[in-house]
């Protein structure tokens, strides 16, 4: 967690910064203070707190991101149906306005909390923390956080999730990963959605989309699926089962996991980095 | 790249700027600063934060604070990767992070995703 890994300045290590950080006075007689602290460290602190909640309740938390209309809610509806009786699901929905998506999820018989952000273009750790008060995490195996539909801002804010899942629907361009690199670089899994439309949208190439993703140095798996036809759903459900089981094992050993991208700048042992590997104790990139 | 159709800072950058101000005010209190005169940030292109938009948001977030008159300086950071296959280090671009030497996509980012408060310059109060 970023609270303990030393990459962030916290109460636990602030004395180090204070001891070494005070530099000589500048020529103008002003004092220069070296800080080296992440600009989002307050958000990151709260995200780490959320992650502790998830881990102590053995909950796998997944952050779903995509542009608006890529089929996140529809995918969740079908996923809830398919995993019914096997894994208990809850959903936090982020939208600028309306309860519509949360209502769609509740109609499937699972708990859903709607966050309406007003004008804010992304969820942050604070909003998610507030939403958690409305959920009984003891009754949850997998918590989906459906972020605001937006390929820009949500990638910058850690919510406490274990994994980022990014959807790219075939009605969009297959070069979206090249156009929105910060978002797609953050994906631990990329889902190419609405594959039932590929037959009529022959200008979208799943292979090209994957090549654009690889150019971002991403090793994330890519699945092509259609929630509508059911095609490709099995691989997604298997991924969820395996991630949930891994999350339970990690929590039982007092370990946690952050989305793979976040420790990148810090990571020293990346050679055999896989998405099953627990990056315990890493922080966000660039916060050294 | 700044969107040319609007003048207001993005809410995303405003949120980041408010986080910055919380940290600046904490440090200013701790250091008994009368005012903060300069704030130095390091921002890489892969942080997802646009320096120009952050600069636009800064006066709004800093108004009335100890840093209201501070200069906001931003050091852009280069994108560099190290290849996990051949070991070479090379420059890269935001949407092409492959190895510049052998072309393999399995690389580690060395720099370019920073979103850091690097340092502050401040004037202390005389009586402390």
mmCIF file of C-alpha atoms in Angstrom:
data_model
loop_
_atom_site.group_PDB
_atom_site.id
_atom_site.type_symbol
_atom_site.label_atom_id
_atom_site.label_comp_id
_atom_site.label_asym_id
_atom_site.label_seq_id
_atom_site.Cartn_x
_atom_site.Cartn_y
_atom_site.Cartn_z
ATOM 1 C CA UNK A 1 0.000 0.000 0.000
ATOM 2 C CA UNK A 2 1.154 3.472 -0.682
ATOM 3 C CA UNK A 3 0.909 4.247 3.018
ATOM 4 C CA UNK A 4 3.710 1.885 3.847
ATOM 5 C CA UNK A 5 5.859 1.355 0.781
ATOM 6 C CA UNK A 6 7.910 4.479 1.189
ATOM 7 C CA UNK A 7 7.033 5.945 -2.185
ATOM 8 C CA UNK A 8 4.716 8.500 -0.637
ATOM 9 C CA UNK A 9 5.256 10.905 2.160
ATOM 10 C CA UNK A 10 3.118 9.920 5.113
ATOM 11 C CA UNK A 11 3.139 10.436 8.839
ATOM 12 C CA UNK A 12 5.313 7.350 9.048
ATOM 13 C CA UNK A 13 8.109 8.720 6.907
ATOM 14 C CA UNK A 14 7.645 12.439 6.924
ATOM 15 C CA UNK A 15 10.553 12.864 9.334
ATOM 16 C CA UNK A 16 12.866 11.561 6.626
ATOM 17 C CA UNK A 17 11.764 14.275 4.281
ATOM 18 C CA UNK A 18 11.889 16.842 7.006
ATOM 19 C CA UNK A 19 15.384 15.822 8.026
ATOM 20 C CA UNK A 20 16.854 15.771 4.558
ATOM 21 C CA UNK A 21 14.479 18.018 2.796
ATOM 22 C CA UNK A 22 15.366 21.378 4.175
ATOM 23 C CA UNK A 23 17.777 22.928 1.812
ATOM 24 C CA UNK A 24 19.875 26.025 2.233
ATOM 25 C CA UNK A 25 18.141 29.305 1.792
ATOM 26 C CA UNK A 26 17.766 30.537 -1.755
ATOM 27 C CA UNK A 27 19.534 33.707 -2.856
ATOM 28 C CA UNK A 28 16.388 35.696 -2.262
ATOM 29 C CA UNK A 29 16.395 34.661 1.388
ATOM 30 C CA UNK A 30 13.476 32.318 0.897
ATOM 31 C CA UNK A 31 13.536 28.743 2.044
ATOM 32 C CA UNK A 32 13.314 25.942 -0.478
ATOM 33 C CA UNK A 33 11.590 22.802 0.775
ATOM 34 C CA UNK A 34 12.037 19.561 -1.115
ATOM 35 C CA UNK A 35 8.820 17.553 -1.038
ATOM 36 C CA UNK A 36 8.635 14.816 -3.714
ATOM 37 C CA UNK A 37 5.080 13.884 -2.960
ATOM 38 C CA UNK A 38 2.429 12.637 -5.356
ATOM 39 C CA UNK A 39 -0.144 15.287 -6.203
ATOM 40 C CA UNK A 40 -2.924 12.799 -5.619
ATOM 41 C CA UNK A 41 -1.560 11.470 -2.342
ATOM 42 C CA UNK A 42 -4.719 12.407 -0.426
ATOM 43 C CA UNK A 43 -6.797 10.436 -2.931
ATOM 44 C CA UNK A 44 -4.261 7.612 -2.823
ATOM 45 C CA UNK A 45 -4.403 7.485 0.959
ATOM 46 C CA UNK A 46 -8.160 7.080 0.885
ATOM 47 C CA UNK A 47 -7.899 4.552 -1.955
ATOM 48 C CA UNK A 48 -5.538 2.476 0.180
ATOM 49 C CA UNK A 49 -8.098 2.667 2.963
ATOM 50 C CA UNK A 50 -10.825 1.420 0.597
ATOM 51 C CA UNK A 51 -8.536 -1.405 -0.482
ATOM 52 C CA UNK A 52 -8.084 -2.424 3.159
ATOM 53 C CA UNK A 53 -11.879 -2.604 3.482
ATOM 54 C CA UNK A 54 -12.086 -4.829 0.396
ATOM 55 C CA UNK A 55 -9.285 -7.097 1.576
ATOM 56 C CA UNK A 56 -10.612 -7.481 5.108
ATOM 57 C CA UNK A 57 -13.969 -8.569 3.658
ATOM 58 C CA UNK A 58 -12.343 -10.805 1.020
ATOM 59 C CA UNK A 59 -13.945 -8.751 -1.750
ATOM 60 C CA UNK A 60 -12.466 -8.479 -5.241
ATOM 61 C CA UNK A 61 -12.932 -4.873 -6.412
ATOM 62 C CA UNK A 62 -12.911 -4.170 -10.148
ATOM 63 C CA UNK A 63 -12.948 -0.746 -11.788
ATOM 64 C CA UNK A 64 -14.794 -0.793 -15.116
ATOM 65 C CA UNK A 65 -13.802 1.995 -17.477
ATOM 66 C CA UNK A 66 -14.722 2.876 -21.052
ATOM 67 C CA UNK A 67 -16.286 5.563 -23.178
ATOM 68 C CA UNK A 68 -20.031 6.119 -22.706
ATOM 69 C CA UNK A 69 -22.167 3.540 -24.470
ATOM 70 C CA UNK A 70 -19.618 0.740 -24.744
ATOM 71 C CA UNK A 71 -21.900 -1.665 -22.900
ATOM 72 C CA UNK A 72 -20.584 -1.677 -19.330
ATOM 73 C CA UNK A 73 -24.000 -1.914 -17.695
ATOM 74 C CA UNK A 74 -25.252 -4.501 -20.165
ATOM 75 C CA UNK A 75 -22.165 -6.604 -19.513
ATOM 76 C CA UNK A 76 -22.812 -6.372 -15.774
ATOM 77 C CA UNK A 77 -26.454 -7.415 -16.207
ATOM 78 C CA UNK A 78 -25.444 -10.555 -18.081
ATOM 79 C CA UNK A 79 -22.549 -11.245 -15.701
ATOM 80 C CA UNK A 80 -24.846 -11.071 -12.666
ATOM 81 C CA UNK A 81 -27.222 -13.534 -14.307
ATOM 82 C CA UNK A 82 -24.444 -15.936 -15.280
ATOM 83 C CA UNK A 83 -22.781 -15.962 -11.851
ATOM 84 C CA UNK A 84 -26.019 -16.082 -9.878
ATOM 85 C CA UNK A 85 -25.793 -18.604 -7.027
ATOM 86 C CA UNK A 86 -22.024 -18.855 -7.492
ATOM 87 C CA UNK A 87 -20.532 -15.447 -6.683
ATOM 88 C CA UNK A 88 -22.261 -12.600 -4.853
ATOM 89 C CA UNK A 89 -22.012 -9.347 -6.744
ATOM 90 C CA UNK A 90 -22.568 -5.702 -5.838
ATOM 91 C CA UNK A 91 -22.165 -2.654 -8.041
ATOM 92 C CA UNK A 92 -21.254 0.981 -7.547
ATOM 93 C CA UNK A 93 -22.463 3.030 -10.502
ATOM 94 C CA UNK A 94 -20.889 6.339 -11.472
ATOM 95 C CA UNK A 95 -22.749 8.752 -13.725
ATOM 96 C CA UNK A 96 -23.127 12.491 -13.935
ATOM 97 C CA UNK A 97 -26.896 12.207 -13.443
ATOM 98 C CA UNK A 98 -29.750 9.686 -12.948
ATOM 99 C CA UNK A 99 -30.238 6.443 -11.015
ATOM 100 C CA UNK A 100 -30.955 4.592 -14.244
ATOM 101 C CA UNK A 101 -27.958 2.275 -14.246
ATOM 102 C CA UNK A 102 -28.237 1.391 -10.556
ATOM 103 C CA UNK A 103 -31.909 0.580 -11.119
ATOM 104 C CA UNK A 104 -31.031 -1.727 -14.011
ATOM 105 C CA UNK A 105 -28.616 -3.574 -11.707
ATOM 106 C CA UNK A 106 -31.135 -3.759 -8.835
ATOM 107 C CA UNK A 107 -33.647 -5.233 -11.253
ATOM 108 C CA UNK A 108 -31.207 -8.145 -11.533
ATOM 109 C CA UNK A 109 -31.561 -8.688 -7.793
ATOM 110 C CA UNK A 110 -28.224 -7.381 -6.521
ATOM 111 C CA UNK A 111 -27.261 -4.349 -4.434
ATOM 112 C CA UNK A 112 -26.304 -1.232 -6.368
ATOM 113 C CA UNK A 113 -25.272 2.214 -5.168
ATOM 114 C CA UNK A 114 -25.533 5.095 -7.595
ATOM 115 C CA UNK A 115 -23.008 7.911 -7.338
ATOM 116 C CA UNK A 116 -24.110 10.953 -9.285
ATOM 117 C CA UNK A 117 -21.092 13.154 -9.796
ATOM 118 C CA UNK A 118 -22.891 16.248 -11.070
ATOM 119 C CA UNK A 119 -20.266 17.770 -13.324
ATOM 120 C CA UNK A 120 -17.301 15.672 -12.240
ATOM 121 C CA UNK A 121 -15.935 13.522 -15.037
ATOM 122 C CA UNK A 122 -14.575 10.704 -12.883
ATOM 123 C CA UNK A 123 -15.027 8.853 -9.601
ATOM 124 C CA UNK A 124 -12.492 9.390 -6.850
ATOM 125 C CA UNK A 125 -11.594 7.402 -3.751
ATOM 126 C CA UNK A 126 -13.677 9.646 -1.532
ATOM 127 C CA UNK A 127 -16.889 9.110 -3.509
ATOM 128 C CA UNK A 128 -16.324 5.354 -3.502
ATOM 129 C CA UNK A 129 -15.640 5.383 0.232
ATOM 130 C CA UNK A 130 -18.945 7.133 0.871
ATOM 131 C CA UNK A 131 -20.747 4.630 -1.341
ATOM 132 C CA UNK A 132 -19.230 1.727 0.611
ATOM 133 C CA UNK A 133 -21.193 2.796 3.679
ATOM 134 C CA UNK A 134 -24.348 1.808 1.804
ATOM 135 C CA UNK A 135 -23.088 -1.723 1.092
ATOM 136 C CA UNK A 136 -22.688 -4.764 3.341
ATOM 137 C CA UNK A 137 -19.335 -6.051 2.103
ATOM 138 C CA UNK A 138 -19.765 -9.267 4.096
ATOM 139 C CA UNK A 139 -22.415 -10.204 1.548
ATOM 140 C CA UNK A 140 -20.204 -9.474 -1.482
ATOM 141 C CA UNK A 141 -17.631 -11.524 -3.393
ATOM 142 C CA UNK A 142 -17.044 -9.189 -6.333
ATOM 143 C CA UNK A 143 -17.657 -5.443 -6.269
ATOM 144 C CA UNK A 144 -17.835 -3.780 -9.659
ATOM 145 C CA UNK A 145 -17.225 -0.066 -9.728
ATOM 146 C CA UNK A 146 -18.642 1.197 -13.007
ATOM 147 C CA UNK A 147 -16.768 4.426 -13.553
ATOM 148 C CA UNK A 148 -18.119 7.458 -15.384
ATOM 149 C CA UNK A 149 -18.060 6.799 -19.123
ATOM 150 C CA UNK A 150 -14.937 8.714 -20.104
ATOM 151 C CA UNK A 151 -11.628 7.639 -21.610
ATOM 152 C CA UNK A 152 -9.589 10.436 -20.040
ATOM 153 C CA UNK A 153 -9.915 11.299 -16.353
ATOM 154 C CA UNK A 154 -10.937 8.055 -14.587
ATOM 155 C CA UNK A 155 -7.507 6.540 -15.320
ATOM 156 C CA UNK A 156 -5.787 9.057 -13.030
ATOM 157 C CA UNK A 157 -7.709 8.347 -9.823
ATOM 158 C CA UNK A 158 -7.075 5.240 -7.744
ATOM 159 C CA UNK A 159 -10.318 4.085 -6.098
ATOM 160 C CA UNK A 160 -8.868 1.181 -4.123
ATOM 161 C CA UNK A 161 -9.718 -1.389 -6.783
ATOM 162 C CA UNK A 162 -7.591 -4.485 -7.393
ATOM 163 C CA UNK A 163 -7.979 -4.496 -11.159
ATOM 164 C CA UNK A 164 -8.881 -2.183 -14.001
ATOM 165 C CA UNK A 165 -11.070 -3.592 -16.750
ATOM 166 C CA UNK A 166 -11.339 -1.400 -19.847
ATOM 167 C CA UNK A 167 -14.007 -1.934 -22.481
ATOM 168 C CA UNK A 168 -13.641 -1.005 -26.135
ATOM 169 C CA UNK A 169 -16.773 -1.593 -28.191
ATOM 170 C CA UNK A 170 -16.529 -2.484 -31.863
ATOM 171 C CA UNK A 171 -18.671 0.556 -32.699
ATOM 172 C CA UNK A 172 -15.637 2.670 -31.767
ATOM 173 C CA UNK A 173 -12.356 2.871 -33.663
ATOM 174 C CA UNK A 174 -9.846 0.070 -33.188
ATOM 175 C CA UNK A 175 -7.192 2.769 -32.678
ATOM 176 C CA UNK A 176 -8.725 3.980 -29.399
ATOM 177 C CA UNK A 177 -5.770 2.597 -27.373
ATOM 178 C CA UNK A 178 -3.420 4.805 -29.425
ATOM 179 C CA UNK A 179 -5.684 7.835 -29.007
ATOM 180 C CA UNK A 180 -6.218 7.394 -25.251
ATOM 181 C CA UNK A 181 -2.955 5.826 -24.077
ATOM 182 C CA UNK A 182 -3.231 6.782 -20.404
ATOM 183 C CA UNK A 183 -6.569 4.983 -20.112
ATOM 184 C CA UNK A 184 -5.660 1.852 -22.035
ATOM 185 C CA UNK A 185 -2.235 1.587 -20.409
ATOM 186 C CA UNK A 186 -4.101 1.277 -17.104
ATOM 187 C CA UNK A 187 -6.083 -1.780 -18.226
ATOM 188 C CA UNK A 188 -5.387 -5.127 -16.547
ATOM 189 C CA UNK A 189 -7.886 -6.648 -18.951
ATOM 190 C CA UNK A 190 -9.251 -5.206 -22.174
ATOM 191 C CA UNK A 191 -12.668 -6.381 -23.317
ATOM 192 C CA UNK A 192 -13.666 -5.819 -26.921
ATOM 193 C CA UNK A 193 -17.433 -5.582 -26.494
ATOM 194 C CA UNK A 194 -20.466 -5.855 -28.797
ATOM 195 C CA UNK A 195 -18.691 -8.433 -30.950
ATOM 196 C CA UNK A 196 -22.057 -9.500 -32.395
ATOM 197 C CA UNK A 197 -21.861 -6.289 -34.445
ATOM 198 C CA UNK A 198 -18.514 -7.190 -36.032
ATOM 199 C CA UNK A 199 -20.351 -8.775 -38.935
ATOM 200 C CA UNK A 200 -21.758 -5.403 -39.985
ATOM 201 C CA UNK A 201 -18.876 -3.222 -38.763
ATOM 202 C CA UNK A 202 -16.066 -4.665 -40.828
ATOM 203 C CA UNK A 203 -13.792 -1.647 -40.315
ATOM 204 C CA UNK A 204 -13.092 -2.678 -36.700
ATOM 205 C CA UNK A 205 -10.282 -5.203 -36.362
ATOM 206 C CA UNK A 206 -9.852 -6.842 -32.934
ATOM 207 C CA UNK A 207 -6.287 -7.746 -33.972
ATOM 208 C CA UNK A 208 -5.473 -4.116 -34.691
ATOM 209 C CA UNK A 209 -6.992 -3.016 -31.393
ATOM 210 C CA UNK A 210 -4.772 -5.521 -29.630
ATOM 211 C CA UNK A 211 -1.695 -4.338 -31.557
ATOM 212 C CA UNK A 212 -2.390 -0.753 -30.488
ATOM 213 C CA UNK A 213 -2.665 -1.958 -26.902
ATOM 214 C CA UNK A 214 0.682 -3.793 -27.122
ATOM 215 C CA UNK A 215 2.338 -0.619 -28.408
ATOM 216 C CA UNK A 216 1.539 0.841 -24.983
ATOM 217 C CA UNK A 217 3.791 -1.865 -23.496
ATOM 218 C CA UNK A 218 0.689 -3.568 -22.118
ATOM 219 C CA UNK A 219 0.737 -7.299 -21.487
ATOM 220 C CA UNK A 220 -2.945 -7.282 -20.467
ATOM 221 C CA UNK A 221 -5.096 -10.107 -21.839
ATOM 222 C CA UNK A 222 -7.690 -9.163 -24.442
ATOM 223 C CA UNK A 223 -11.075 -10.894 -24.708
ATOM 224 C CA UNK A 224 -13.657 -10.305 -27.407
ATOM 225 C CA UNK A 225 -17.244 -10.784 -26.295
ATOM 226 C CA UNK A 226 -20.879 -9.920 -26.750
ATOM 227 C CA UNK A 227 -23.136 -9.645 -23.708
ATOM 228 C CA UNK A 228 -26.068 -9.716 -26.117
ATOM 229 C CA UNK A 229 -25.266 -12.949 -27.951
ATOM 230 C CA UNK A 230 -23.243 -14.561 -25.170
ATOM 231 C CA UNK A 231 -20.257 -15.067 -27.462
ATOM 232 C CA UNK A 232 -16.969 -14.903 -25.549
ATOM 233 C CA UNK A 233 -18.689 -14.546 -22.166
ATOM 234 C CA UNK A 234 -17.179 -17.776 -20.849
ATOM 235 C CA UNK A 235 -13.590 -16.454 -20.956
ATOM 236 C CA UNK A 236 -14.679 -13.313 -19.084
ATOM 237 C CA UNK A 237 -16.520 -15.318 -16.431
ATOM 238 C CA UNK A 238 -13.517 -17.611 -16.020
ATOM 239 C CA UNK A 239 -11.279 -14.565 -15.612
ATOM 240 C CA UNK A 240 -13.598 -13.293 -12.868
ATOM 241 C CA UNK A 241 -13.600 -16.655 -11.100
ATOM 242 C CA UNK A 242 -9.842 -16.895 -11.184
ATOM 243 C CA UNK A 243 -9.350 -13.271 -10.041
ATOM 244 C CA UNK A 244 -11.811 -13.742 -7.205
ATOM 245 C CA UNK A 245 -10.101 -16.892 -6.044
ATOM 246 C CA UNK A 246 -6.677 -15.174 -6.232
ATOM 247 C CA UNK A 247 -8.009 -12.187 -4.282
ATOM 248 C CA UNK A 248 -9.276 -14.458 -1.510
ATOM 249 C CA UNK A 249 -5.911 -16.229 -1.313
ATOM 250 C CA UNK A 250 -4.055 -12.928 -1.160
ATOM 251 C CA UNK A 251 -6.294 -11.571 1.565
ATOM 252 C CA UNK A 252 -5.847 -14.781 3.568
ATOM 253 C CA UNK A 253 -2.088 -14.128 3.486
ATOM 254 C CA UNK A 254 -2.450 -10.486 4.413
ATOM 255 C CA UNK A 255 -1.489 -9.353 0.915
ATOM 256 C CA UNK A 256 -3.177 -7.049 -1.484
ATOM 257 C CA UNK A 257 -2.926 -6.055 -5.117
ATOM 258 C CA UNK A 258 -3.034 -2.853 -7.070
ATOM 259 C CA UNK A 259 -3.779 -2.529 -10.758
ATOM 260 C CA UNK A 260 -0.664 -3.556 -12.673
ATOM 261 C CA UNK A 261 0.071 -0.182 -14.171
ATOM 262 C CA UNK A 262 0.404 1.715 -10.975
ATOM 263 C CA UNK A 263 3.653 0.274 -9.692
ATOM 264 C CA UNK A 264 5.317 0.483 -13.091
ATOM 265 C CA UNK A 265 7.704 3.320 -12.375
ATOM 266 C CA UNK A 266 8.675 1.747 -9.045
ATOM 267 C CA UNK A 267 8.895 -1.856 -9.941
ATOM 268 C CA UNK A 268 12.298 -3.444 -9.939
ATOM 269 C CA UNK A 269 11.342 -7.069 -10.426
ATOM 270 C CA UNK A 270 9.271 -6.780 -13.546
ATOM 271 C CA UNK A 271 10.838 -9.407 -15.755
ATOM 272 C CA UNK A 272 8.348 -12.109 -15.026
ATOM 273 C CA UNK A 273 5.554 -9.736 -14.193
ATOM 274 C CA UNK A 274 2.244 -11.422 -14.742
ATOM 275 C CA UNK A 275 -1.245 -10.396 -13.876
ATOM 276 C CA UNK A 276 -1.493 -13.088 -11.244
ATOM 277 C CA UNK A 277 1.439 -11.692 -9.339
ATOM 278 C CA UNK A 278 0.708 -9.867 -6.109
ATOM 279 C CA UNK A 279 2.427 -6.497 -6.154
ATOM 280 C CA UNK A 280 2.271 -6.166 -2.453
ATOM 281 C CA UNK A 281 3.573 -2.945 -1.110
ATOM 282 C CA UNK A 282 3.954 -0.952 -4.289
ATOM 283 C CA UNK A 283 2.774 2.539 -4.853
ATOM 284 C CA UNK A 284 1.775 4.671 -7.755
ATOM 285 C CA UNK A 285 4.361 5.335 -10.411
ATOM 286 C CA UNK A 286 6.551 8.323 -10.200
ATOM 287 C CA UNK A 287 5.951 8.924 -6.549
ATOM 288 C CA UNK A 288 9.516 8.353 -5.539
ATOM 289 C CA UNK B 1 -2.933 19.577 -25.857
ATOM 290 C CA UNK B 2 -5.345 22.173 -24.808
ATOM 291 C CA UNK B 3 -8.853 22.095 -26.091
ATOM 292 C CA UNK B 4 -9.233 25.278 -28.086
ATOM 293 C CA UNK B 5 -12.972 25.527 -27.678
ATOM 294 C CA UNK B 6 -13.001 26.376 -24.028
ATOM 295 C CA UNK B 7 -11.152 28.570 -21.600
ATOM 296 C CA UNK B 8 -12.122 26.992 -18.315
ATOM 297 C CA UNK B 9 -9.775 24.436 -16.776
ATOM 298 C CA UNK B 10 -10.905 20.824 -16.915
ATOM 299 C CA UNK B 11 -12.607 19.622 -13.741
ATOM 300 C CA UNK B 12 -10.097 16.819 -13.688
ATOM 301 C CA UNK B 13 -7.182 19.256 -13.478
ATOM 302 C CA UNK B 14 -9.082 21.356 -10.950
ATOM 303 C CA UNK B 15 -9.466 18.275 -8.740
ATOM 304 C CA UNK B 16 -5.741 17.599 -9.030
ATOM 305 C CA UNK B 17 -5.022 21.249 -8.232
ATOM 306 C CA UNK B 18 -7.178 21.122 -5.120
ATOM 307 C CA UNK B 19 -5.193 18.086 -3.988
ATOM 308 C CA UNK B 20 -2.026 20.074 -4.589
ATOM 309 C CA UNK B 21 -3.313 22.991 -2.516
ATOM 310 C CA UNK B 22 -4.157 20.705 0.424
ATOM 311 C CA UNK B 23 -0.559 19.486 0.433
ATOM 312 C CA UNK B 24 0.935 22.952 -0.034
ATOM 313 C CA UNK B 25 -1.098 24.340 2.869
ATOM 314 C CA UNK B 26 -0.090 21.443 5.122
ATOM 315 C CA UNK B 27 3.591 22.013 4.394
ATOM 316 C CA UNK B 28 3.261 25.793 4.755
ATOM 317 C CA UNK B 29 1.703 25.330 8.208
ATOM 318 C CA UNK B 30 4.365 22.862 9.237
ATOM 319 C CA UNK B 31 7.123 25.229 8.102
ATOM 320 C CA UNK B 32 5.503 28.324 9.646
ATOM 321 C CA UNK B 33 5.462 29.974 6.244
ATOM 322 C CA UNK B 34 4.091 33.472 5.811
ATOM 323 C CA UNK B 35 3.644 32.787 2.137
ATOM 324 C CA UNK B 36 4.617 30.334 -0.543
ATOM 325 C CA UNK B 37 6.457 31.991 -3.427
ATOM 326 C CA UNK B 38 7.120 29.122 -5.830
ATOM 327 C CA UNK B 39 5.740 25.632 -6.375
ATOM 328 C CA UNK B 40 7.655 23.199 -8.541
ATOM 329 C CA UNK B 41 5.849 20.230 -10.066
ATOM 330 C CA UNK B 42 7.151 17.372 -12.194
ATOM 331 C CA UNK B 43 4.605 16.038 -14.633
ATOM 332 C CA UNK B 44 5.026 13.340 -17.238
ATOM 333 C CA UNK B 45 2.769 12.998 -20.290
ATOM 334 C CA UNK B 46 1.517 9.609 -19.087
ATOM 335 C CA UNK B 47 0.164 11.015 -15.832
ATOM 336 C CA UNK B 48 -3.027 11.943 -17.629
ATOM 337 C CA UNK B 49 -2.741 15.530 -16.427
ATOM 338 C CA UNK B 50 -2.285 18.365 -18.891
ATOM 339 C CA UNK B 51 0.221 20.949 -17.550
ATOM 340 C CA UNK B 52 -1.458 23.876 -19.291
ATOM 341 C CA UNK B 53 -4.864 23.009 -17.838
ATOM 342 C CA UNK B 54 -3.293 22.614 -14.419
ATOM 343 C CA UNK B 55 -1.722 26.068 -14.758
ATOM 344 C CA UNK B 56 -5.120 27.461 -15.715
ATOM 345 C CA UNK B 57 -6.746 25.835 -12.687
ATOM 346 C CA UNK B 58 -4.070 26.929 -10.228
ATOM 347 C CA UNK B 59 -5.207 30.551 -9.638
ATOM 348 C CA UNK B 60 -8.738 29.317 -8.911
ATOM 349 C CA UNK B 61 -7.562 26.683 -6.440
ATOM 350 C CA UNK B 62 -4.953 28.967 -4.816
ATOM 351 C CA UNK B 63 -7.114 32.082 -4.419
ATOM 352 C CA UNK B 64 -7.121 33.331 -0.844
ATOM 353 C CA UNK B 65 -4.543 30.753 0.270
ATOM 354 C CA UNK B 66 -0.977 31.071 1.505
ATOM 355 C CA UNK B 67 0.100 30.338 -2.083
ATOM 356 C CA UNK B 68 -2.181 32.833 -3.806
ATOM 357 C CA UNK B 69 0.759 34.728 -5.313
ATOM 358 C CA UNK B 70 3.033 31.759 -5.857
ATOM 359 C CA UNK B 71 4.640 31.029 -9.186
ATOM 360 C CA UNK B 72 3.618 27.575 -10.429
ATOM 361 C CA UNK B 73 6.539 26.008 -12.282
ATOM 362 C CA UNK B 74 6.120 22.709 -14.102
ATOM 363 C CA UNK B 75 9.054 20.579 -15.233
ATOM 364 C CA UNK B 76 7.856 18.268 -17.990
ATOM 365 C CA UNK B 77 9.351 14.797 -17.732
ATOM 366 C CA UNK B 78 10.555 12.740 -20.698
ATOM 367 C CA UNK B 79 9.135 9.319 -21.504
ATOM 368 C CA UNK B 80 11.818 6.655 -21.209
ATOM 369 C CA UNK B 81 11.502 2.886 -21.196
ATOM 370 C CA UNK B 82 13.797 -0.054 -20.501
ATOM 371 C CA UNK B 83 13.340 -3.128 -22.626
ATOM 372 C CA UNK B 84 12.694 -6.305 -20.653
ATOM 373 C CA UNK B 85 13.941 -8.363 -23.600
ATOM 374 C CA UNK B 86 17.167 -6.678 -24.758
ATOM 375 C CA UNK B 87 17.791 -4.425 -21.760
ATOM 376 C CA UNK B 88 18.272 -1.217 -23.767
ATOM 377 C CA UNK B 89 16.929 2.081 -22.481
ATOM 378 C CA UNK B 90 15.306 4.376 -25.018
ATOM 379 C CA UNK B 91 13.059 7.383 -25.484
ATOM 380 C CA UNK B 92 9.400 6.634 -26.231
ATOM 381 C CA UNK B 93 6.186 8.494 -26.952
ATOM 382 C CA UNK B 94 2.797 8.414 -25.233
ATOM 383 C CA UNK B 95 1.206 5.872 -27.546
ATOM 384 C CA UNK B 96 4.335 4.021 -28.585
ATOM 385 C CA UNK B 97 6.091 2.636 -25.539
ATOM 386 C CA UNK B 98 7.917 -0.165 -27.332
ATOM 387 C CA UNK B 99 11.697 -0.621 -27.181
ATOM 388 C CA UNK B 100 13.506 1.841 -29.449
ATOM 389 C CA UNK B 101 16.270 -0.697 -30.058
ATOM 390 C CA UNK B 102 14.593 -4.057 -30.702
ATOM 391 C CA UNK B 103 10.923 -3.049 -30.968
ATOM 392 C CA UNK B 104 9.661 -5.440 -28.279
ATOM 393 C CA UNK B 105 6.546 -4.272 -26.442
ATOM 394 C CA UNK B 106 7.589 -5.733 -23.126
ATOM 395 C CA UNK B 107 9.150 -2.640 -21.618
ATOM 396 C CA UNK B 108 9.234 -1.013 -18.232
ATOM 397 C CA UNK B 109 8.500 2.671 -17.895
ATOM 398 C CA UNK B 110 11.444 4.514 -16.335
ATOM 399 C CA UNK B 111 9.966 7.987 -16.475
ATOM 400 C CA UNK B 112 7.021 9.815 -17.979
ATOM 401 C CA UNK B 113 4.132 9.106 -15.592
ATOM 402 C CA UNK B 114 5.182 11.500 -12.808
ATOM 403 C CA UNK B 115 2.605 13.623 -11.046
ATOM 404 C CA UNK B 116 4.769 15.065 -8.313
ATOM 405 C CA UNK B 117 5.038 18.031 -6.023
ATOM 406 C CA UNK B 118 8.838 18.391 -6.171
ATOM 407 C CA UNK B 119 9.540 21.421 -4.004
ATOM 408 C CA UNK B 120 8.261 24.659 -2.498
ATOM 409 C CA UNK B 121 9.910 28.003 -1.924
ATOM 410 C CA UNK B 122 8.487 29.927 0.968
ATOM 411 C CA UNK B 123 9.041 32.852 3.287
ATOM 412 C CA UNK B 124 8.871 32.041 6.962
ATOM 413 C CA UNK B 125 7.168 34.199 9.517
ATOM 414 C CA UNK B 126 9.694 36.393 11.381
ATOM 415 C CA UNK B 127 8.608 35.382 14.858
ATOM 416 C CA UNK B 128 9.326 31.670 14.585
#
